[in-house]
PDB file of C-alpha atoms in Angstrom:
ATOM      1  CA  UNK A   1     115.722  91.184  85.144  1.00 82.00           C
ATOM      2  CA  UNK A   2     114.714  88.851  87.950  1.00 85.00           C
ATOM      3  CA  UNK A   3     115.861  90.693  91.081  1.00 89.00           C
ATOM      4  CA  UNK A   4     115.133  94.247  92.257  1.00 91.00           C
ATOM      5  CA  UNK A   5     114.116  96.018  95.444  1.00 93.00           C
ATOM      6  CA  UNK A   6     113.593  99.513  96.837  1.00 94.00           C
ATOM      7  CA  UNK A   7     115.698 100.669  99.767  1.00 94.00           C
ATOM      8  CA  UNK A   8     116.643 103.718 101.792  1.00 95.00           C
ATOM      9  CA  UNK A   9     120.241 104.669 102.469  1.00 95.00           C
ATOM     10  CA  UNK A  10     121.240 104.358 106.133  1.00 94.00           C
ATOM     11  CA  UNK A  11     124.892 105.378 105.815  1.00 93.00           C
ATOM     12  CA  UNK A  12     128.406 103.976 105.457  1.00 94.00           C
ATOM     13  CA  UNK A  13     130.517 101.841 107.752  1.00 94.00           C
ATOM     14  CA  UNK A  14     133.190  99.158 107.488  1.00 94.00           C
ATOM     15  CA  UNK A  15     133.228  95.445 108.269  1.00 92.00           C
ATOM     16  CA  UNK A  16     135.717  92.592 108.198  1.00 92.00           C
ATOM     17  CA  UNK A  17     135.082  89.852 105.638  1.00 86.00           C
ATOM     18  CA  UNK A  18     135.834  86.156 106.102  1.00 85.00           C
ATOM     19  CA  UNK A  19     139.475  86.716 105.118  1.00 86.00           C
ATOM     20  CA  UNK A  20     139.937  89.415 107.762  1.00 89.00           C
ATOM     21  CA  UNK A  21     140.075  92.221 105.192  1.00 91.00           C
ATOM     22  CA  UNK A  22     138.459  95.545 106.097  1.00 94.00           C
ATOM     23  CA  UNK A  23     135.727  96.385 103.571  1.00 93.00           C
ATOM     24  CA  UNK A  24     133.919  99.762 103.290  1.00 95.00           C
ATOM     25  CA  UNK A  25     130.180  99.198 102.868  1.00 95.00           C
ATOM     26  CA  UNK A  26     126.983 101.177 102.428  1.00 95.00           C
ATOM     27  CA  UNK A  27     124.103 100.017 104.617  1.00 95.00           C
ATOM     28  CA  UNK A  28     120.697  99.954 102.899  1.00 95.00           C
ATOM     29  CA  UNK A  29     117.324  99.420 104.563  1.00 94.00           C
ATOM     30  CA  UNK A  30     115.873  97.231 101.813  1.00 90.00           C
ATOM     31  CA  UNK A  31     112.159  96.512 101.811  1.00 78.00           C
ATOM     32  CA  UNK A  32     109.934  94.887 102.564  1.00 90.00           C
ATOM     33  CA  UNK A  33     108.238  96.012  99.344  1.00 91.00           C
ATOM     34  CA  UNK A  34     104.595  95.056  98.818  1.00 92.00           C
ATOM     35  CA  UNK A  35     103.251  94.163  95.378  1.00 92.00           C
ATOM     36  CA  UNK A  36     100.403  96.598  94.642  1.00 91.00           C
ATOM     37  CA  UNK A  37      99.709  95.549  91.051  1.00 89.00           C
ATOM     38  CA  UNK A  38     100.787  92.908  88.541  1.00 90.00           C
ATOM     39  CA  UNK A  39     100.692  94.133  84.937  1.00 89.00           C
ATOM     40  CA  UNK A  40     100.088  91.621  82.153  1.00 89.00           C
ATOM     41  CA  UNK A  41     100.592  91.694  78.422  1.00 88.00           C
ATOM     42  CA  UNK A  42      96.847  91.184  77.846  1.00 89.00           C
ATOM     43  CA  UNK A  43      95.704  94.152  79.954  1.00 89.00           C
ATOM     44  CA  UNK A  44      98.673  96.538  79.849  1.00 87.00           C
ATOM     45  CA  UNK A  45     100.736  95.494  76.833  1.00 89.00           C
ATOM     46  CA  UNK A  46     103.727  94.468  78.921  1.00 90.00           C
ATOM     47  CA  UNK A  47     104.569  92.430  81.985  1.00 90.00           C
ATOM     48  CA  UNK A  48     105.708  94.173  85.166  1.00 91.00           C
ATOM     49  CA  UNK A  49     105.342  94.189  88.924  1.00 92.00           C
ATOM     50  CA  UNK A  50     104.355  97.410  90.687  1.00 92.00           C
ATOM     51  CA  UNK A  51     105.619  97.648  94.257  1.00 92.00           C
ATOM     52  CA  UNK A  52     105.108 100.075  97.140  1.00 92.00           C
ATOM     53  CA  UNK A  53     107.639 100.991  99.822  1.00 92.00           C
ATOM     54  CA  UNK A  54     107.446 102.945 103.124  1.00 90.00           C
ATOM     55  CA  UNK A  55     104.046 103.524 104.717  1.00 90.00           C
ATOM     56  CA  UNK A  56     102.306 106.855 104.226  1.00 89.00           C
ATOM     57  CA  UNK A  57      99.542 108.588 106.202  1.00 90.00           C
ATOM     58  CA  UNK A  58      96.086 108.395 104.650  1.00 88.00           C
ATOM     59  CA  UNK A  59      95.563 112.171 104.770  1.00 89.00           C
ATOM     60  CA  UNK A  60      98.596 112.646 102.479  1.00 91.00           C
ATOM     61  CA  UNK A  61      97.271 110.331  99.739  1.00 88.00           C
ATOM     62  CA  UNK A  62      95.225 111.716  96.844  1.00 90.00           C
ATOM     63  CA  UNK A  63      91.859 110.125  96.052  1.00 90.00           C
ATOM     64  CA  UNK A  64      92.910 108.411  92.777  1.00 89.00           C
ATOM     65  CA  UNK A  65      96.000 106.887  94.408  1.00 88.00           C
ATOM     66  CA  UNK A  66      93.982 105.971  97.509  1.00 89.00           C
ATOM     67  CA  UNK A  67      91.554 104.029  95.317  1.00 90.00           C
ATOM     68  CA  UNK A  68      94.420 102.105  93.746  1.00 87.00           C
ATOM     69  CA  UNK A  69      95.763 100.995  97.143  1.00 89.00           C
ATOM     70  CA  UNK A  70      92.274 100.184  98.426  1.00 89.00           C
ATOM     71  CA  UNK A  71      91.628  98.005  95.385  1.00 87.00           C
ATOM     72  CA  UNK A  72      94.863  96.115  96.048  1.00 87.00           C
ATOM     73  CA  UNK A  73      94.034  95.845  99.742  1.00 87.00           C
ATOM     74  CA  UNK A  74      97.423  97.121 100.925  1.00 88.00           C
ATOM     75  CA  UNK A  75      98.423 100.030 103.145  1.00 89.00           C
ATOM     76  CA  UNK A  76      99.250 103.385 101.549  1.00 91.00           C
ATOM     77  CA  UNK A  77     102.830 103.698 100.378  1.00 90.00           C
ATOM     78  CA  UNK A  78     105.128 106.662  99.886  1.00 92.00           C
ATOM     79  CA  UNK A  79     107.120 105.243  96.964  1.00 92.00           C
ATOM     80  CA  UNK A  80     105.633 103.279  94.065  1.00 92.00           C
ATOM     81  CA  UNK A  81     107.829 101.827  91.324  1.00 92.00           C
ATOM     82  CA  UNK A  82     107.615  99.226  88.560  1.00 92.00           C
ATOM     83  CA  UNK A  83     110.017  96.380  87.895  1.00 92.00           C
ATOM     84  CA  UNK A  84     109.889  94.511  84.586  1.00 91.00           C
ATOM     85  CA  UNK A  85     110.650  91.085  85.987  1.00 89.00           C
ATOM     86  CA  UNK A  86     111.062  88.175  83.598  1.00 86.00           C
ATOM     87  CA  UNK A  87     108.954  86.109  86.006  1.00 85.00           C
ATOM     88  CA  UNK A  88     106.333  88.815  86.712  1.00 84.00           C
ATOM     89  CA  UNK A  89     103.507  86.318  86.257  1.00 84.00           C
ATOM     90  CA  UNK A  90     104.723  84.407  89.328  1.00 86.00           C
ATOM     91  CA  UNK A  91     103.904  87.352  91.621  1.00 86.00           C
ATOM     92  CA  UNK A  92     100.525  88.204  93.134  1.00 87.00           C
ATOM     93  CA  UNK A  93      99.110  91.312  94.790  1.00 89.00           C
ATOM     94  CA  UNK A  94     100.120  91.615  98.476  1.00 88.00           C
ATOM     95  CA  UNK A  95     103.268  89.507  97.948  1.00 89.00           C
ATOM     96  CA  UNK A  96     106.334  90.889  99.711  1.00 89.00           C
ATOM     97  CA  UNK A  97     109.790  91.379  98.230  1.00 90.00           C
ATOM     98  CA  UNK A  98     112.343  91.278 101.034  1.00 90.00           C
ATOM     99  CA  UNK A  99     116.083  91.765 101.380  1.00 90.00           C
ATOM    100  CA  UNK A 100     116.723  88.049 100.989  1.00 89.00           C
ATOM    101  CA  UNK A 101     115.952  88.348  97.266  1.00 91.00           C
ATOM    102  CA  UNK A 102     119.687  89.136  97.067  1.00 91.00           C
ATOM    103  CA  UNK A 103     122.556  87.124  98.528  1.00 91.00           C
ATOM    104  CA  UNK A 104     126.176  87.829  99.386  1.00 89.00           C
ATOM    105  CA  UNK A 105     128.275  87.889  96.222  1.00 88.00           C
ATOM    106  CA  UNK A 106     125.514  89.196  93.939  1.00 90.00           C
ATOM    107  CA  UNK A 107     126.336  92.090  91.622  1.00 93.00           C
ATOM    108  CA  UNK A 108     123.875  94.991  91.618  1.00 93.00           C
ATOM    109  CA  UNK A 109     123.270  98.413  90.073  1.00 94.00           C
ATOM    110  CA  UNK A 110     122.273 101.170  92.537  1.00 94.00           C
ATOM    111  CA  UNK A 111     120.217 104.137  91.310  1.00 95.00           C
ATOM    112  CA  UNK A 112     119.441 107.260  93.360  1.00 95.00           C
ATOM    113  CA  UNK A 113     119.323 111.060  93.212  1.00 95.00           C
ATOM    114  CA  UNK A 114     122.850 112.330  93.880  1.00 95.00           C
ATOM    115  CA  UNK A 115     123.636 114.890  96.572  1.00 94.00           C
ATOM    116  CA  UNK A 116     122.906 118.464  95.495  1.00 94.00           C
ATOM    117  CA  UNK A 117     125.929 120.779  95.638  1.00 94.00           C
ATOM    118  CA  UNK A 118     124.313 124.045  94.593  1.00 96.00           C
ATOM    119  CA  UNK A 119     125.818 126.490  92.079  1.00 96.00           C
ATOM    120  CA  UNK A 120     129.455 125.590  91.376  1.00 94.00           C
ATOM    121  CA  UNK A 121     132.203 126.823  89.094  1.00 92.00           C
ATOM    122  CA  UNK A 122     133.687 124.895  86.189  1.00 91.00           C
ATOM    123  CA  UNK A 123     136.702 123.739  88.236  1.00 92.00           C
ATOM    124  CA  UNK A 124     134.621 121.899  90.843  1.00 93.00           C
ATOM    125  CA  UNK A 125     131.851 120.930  88.422  1.00 92.00           C
ATOM    126  CA  UNK A 126     133.970 119.532  85.587  1.00 92.00           C
ATOM    127  CA  UNK A 127     137.456 119.177  87.082  1.00 91.00           C
ATOM    128  CA  UNK A 128     138.994 121.886  84.889  1.00 89.00           C
ATOM    129  CA  UNK A 129     142.415 123.306  85.716  1.00 90.00           C
ATOM    130  CA  UNK A 130     142.851 126.695  87.336  1.00 89.00           C
ATOM    131  CA  UNK A 131     145.180 129.445  86.140  1.00 89.00           C
ATOM    132  CA  UNK A 132     148.301 130.765  87.897  1.00 91.00           C
ATOM    133  CA  UNK A 133     147.524 132.034  91.396  1.00 91.00           C
ATOM    134  CA  UNK A 134     150.061 134.900  91.241  1.00 91.00           C
ATOM    135  CA  UNK A 135     148.639 138.420  91.541  1.00 89.00           C
ATOM    136  CA  UNK A 136     149.572 139.462  88.024  1.00 90.00           C
ATOM    137  CA  UNK A 137     147.873 136.668  86.105  1.00 88.00           C
ATOM    138  CA  UNK A 138     144.302 137.941  86.685  1.00 86.00           C
ATOM    139  CA  UNK A 139     143.134 134.448  85.687  1.00 88.00           C
ATOM    140  CA  UNK A 140     142.591 132.118  88.617  1.00 89.00           C
ATOM    141  CA  UNK A 141     139.388 130.041  88.682  1.00 88.00           C
ATOM    142  CA  UNK A 142     137.652 131.195  85.514  1.00 85.00           C
ATOM    143  CA  UNK A 143     136.535 128.493  83.042  1.00 82.00           C
ATOM    144  CA  UNK A 144     138.729 129.863  80.250  1.00 79.00           C
ATOM    145  CA  UNK A 145     137.904 131.272  76.812  1.00 79.00           C
ATOM    146  CA  UNK A 146     134.193 131.358  76.037  1.00 81.00           C
ATOM    147  CA  UNK A 147     134.322 132.018  72.299  1.00 78.00           C
ATOM    148  CA  UNK A 148     136.006 134.327  69.860  1.00 79.00           C
ATOM    149  CA  UNK A 149     134.732 137.850  69.263  1.00 81.00           C
ATOM    150  CA  UNK A 150     134.713 137.274  65.490  1.00 82.00           C
ATOM    151  CA  UNK A 151     134.542 133.663  64.241  1.00 82.00           C
ATOM    152  CA  UNK A 152     132.557 131.762  65.418  1.00 82.00           C
ATOM    153  CA  UNK A 153     131.443 134.573  67.692  1.00 85.00           C
ATOM    154  CA  UNK A 154     129.516 132.291  70.032  1.00 87.00           C
ATOM    155  CA  UNK A 155     129.950 129.676  72.736  1.00 87.00           C
ATOM    156  CA  UNK A 156     129.729 126.093  71.477  1.00 86.00           C
ATOM    157  CA  UNK A 157     127.022 123.862  72.872  1.00 88.00           C
ATOM    158  CA  UNK A 158     128.204 121.517  75.611  1.00 87.00           C
ATOM    159  CA  UNK A 159     130.991 123.735  76.916  1.00 87.00           C
ATOM    160  CA  UNK A 160     131.593 123.258  80.641  1.00 87.00           C
ATOM    161  CA  UNK A 161     130.226 126.351  82.357  1.00 90.00           C
ATOM    162  CA  UNK A 162     129.376 127.202  85.954  1.00 92.00           C
ATOM    163  CA  UNK A 163     125.929 126.024  87.024  1.00 94.00           C
ATOM    164  CA  UNK A 164     123.863 123.799  89.278  1.00 96.00           C
ATOM    165  CA  UNK A 165     125.750 120.667  90.317  1.00 95.00           C
ATOM    166  CA  UNK A 166     124.382 117.376  91.595  1.00 93.00           C
ATOM    167  CA  UNK A 167     120.744 116.468  92.372  1.00 94.00           C
ATOM    168  CA  UNK A 168     120.608 114.222  89.302  1.00 94.00           C
ATOM    169  CA  UNK A 169     119.623 110.602  88.786  1.00 95.00           C
ATOM    170  CA  UNK A 170     122.836 108.569  89.058  1.00 95.00           C
ATOM    171  CA  UNK A 171     123.449 104.835  88.648  1.00 95.00           C
ATOM    172  CA  UNK A 172     126.538 103.113  90.022  1.00 94.00           C
ATOM    173  CA  UNK A 173     126.973  99.788  88.262  1.00 93.00           C
ATOM    174  CA  UNK A 174     128.427  96.432  89.226  1.00 93.00           C
ATOM    175  CA  UNK A 175     128.507  96.835  93.016  1.00 93.00           C
ATOM    176  CA  UNK A 176     128.986  93.747  95.149  1.00 92.00           C
ATOM    177  CA  UNK A 177     126.583  92.666  97.881  1.00 93.00           C
ATOM    178  CA  UNK A 178     128.786  91.876 100.889  1.00 93.00           C
ATOM    179  CA  UNK A 179     126.171  90.777 103.426  1.00 92.00           C
ATOM    180  CA  UNK A 180     122.391  90.386 103.728  1.00 92.00           C
ATOM    181  CA  UNK A 181     120.607  90.616 107.077  1.00 91.00           C
ATOM    182  CA  UNK A 182     117.167  89.220 106.216  1.00 88.00           C
ATOM    183  CA  UNK A 183     115.907  89.541 109.787  1.00 90.00           C
ATOM    184  CA  UNK A 184     116.460  93.307 109.889  1.00 91.00           C
ATOM    185  CA  UNK A 185     115.952  93.878 106.121  1.00 92.00           C
ATOM    186  CA  UNK A 186     119.481  95.210 105.637  1.00 94.00           C
ATOM    187  CA  UNK A 187     121.726  94.877 102.597  1.00 94.00           C
ATOM    188  CA  UNK A 188     125.408  95.817 102.843  1.00 95.00           C
ATOM    189  CA  UNK A 189     126.910  96.868  99.519  1.00 95.00           C
ATOM    190  CA  UNK A 190     130.648  97.257  98.961  1.00 94.00           C
ATOM    191  CA  UNK A 191     131.686 100.846  98.285  1.00 92.00           C
ATOM    192  CA  UNK A 192     129.678 104.035  97.903  1.00 93.00           C
ATOM    193  CA  UNK A 193     126.083 104.330  96.714  1.00 94.00           C
ATOM    194  CA  UNK A 194     124.644 107.555  95.215  1.00 94.00           C
ATOM    195  CA  UNK A 195     122.410 109.795  97.306  1.00 92.00           C
ATOM    196  CA  UNK A 196     122.265 111.294 100.763  1.00 93.00           C
ATOM    197  CA  UNK A 197     121.176 109.532 103.940  1.00 93.00           C
ATOM    198  CA  UNK A 198     117.508 108.436 103.873  1.00 93.00           C
ATOM    199  CA  UNK A 199     117.506 108.737 100.058  1.00 93.00           C
ATOM    200  CA  UNK A 200     115.491 106.255  98.014  1.00 94.00           C
ATOM    201  CA  UNK A 201     117.767 103.737  96.309  1.00 94.00           C
ATOM    202  CA  UNK A 202     116.720 101.242  93.635  1.00 94.00           C
ATOM    203  CA  UNK A 203     118.761  98.044  93.631  1.00 94.00           C
ATOM    204  CA  UNK A 204     118.644  95.868  90.512  1.00 93.00           C
ATOM    205  CA  UNK A 205     120.733  92.932  89.372  1.00 91.00           C
ATOM    206  CA  UNK A 206     123.550  94.369  87.261  1.00 90.00           C
ATOM    207  CA  UNK A 207     123.200  94.624  83.504  1.00 87.00           C
ATOM    208  CA  UNK A 208     126.920  94.162  82.793  1.00 81.00           C
ATOM    209  CA  UNK A 209     128.754  92.125  85.385  1.00 67.00           C
ATOM    210  CA  UNK A 210     132.548  92.204  85.222  1.00 59.00           C
ATOM    211  CA  UNK A 211     134.059  89.106  83.632  1.00 55.00           C
TER     212      UNK A 211
END
C-alpha cells in the first residue's frame, strides 16, 4: 500500500463529468493528516506511518498520549491511525498527507462504522420473506421455524434472528475517485460510502481493482 488518508464524511451530492453525465458522489473532507510517528523494522519490528487527524483540545488528552504528541512536536489529534506504507521510510515526523495523494480515476477502498439502525427483525436485518398478511395466517413478520421440539431440539448457530443492526465496521471496495479539490482538501468519490455524516472514513488504494 502506497496511498491512504483519513477523512470525514460531508455528505452526498451529484456532479456532471466531462462527458456531461450526472454522477452521484460522496464528498469527503480528507486530511490534512500529520505524521506523528514513523515505525521502523529495527525499533518496532515492522514499517508503518502513524498519522493524526482533526485537532483536539489539550484538556481532553490523557497524559501518556499528550507525551507522545509533545515528543513529535505536533498538535493534539482526535484520531490516530497507522498505515503500513511500502515507502514508510520516505516519511518524517510532521510531514503532511493531503488530499492530493489521490487523483481523479484512482480506485479506493472506504472503511467506516456503518449507520446504527437499532433492534430490527429478521426481515429488515437479513432480507427474509414475510408470511401471508391475511388475518387467518397468524404468521406475518416472524423469522420462521426456530428448531424442532425433538431432533435436533435447538436452534442452529448462525440462524438469522432479530437483533442489533448496523454500527459495524464496513468496507466498500473499488470505489472511483471522481474529483480532488486539493485547495479545500476535498475528495469526491463515486457512489455511497459507509457511515453517517461527520463519520471517520479511512481511504486506501484498493486491494482488488476491477479488470
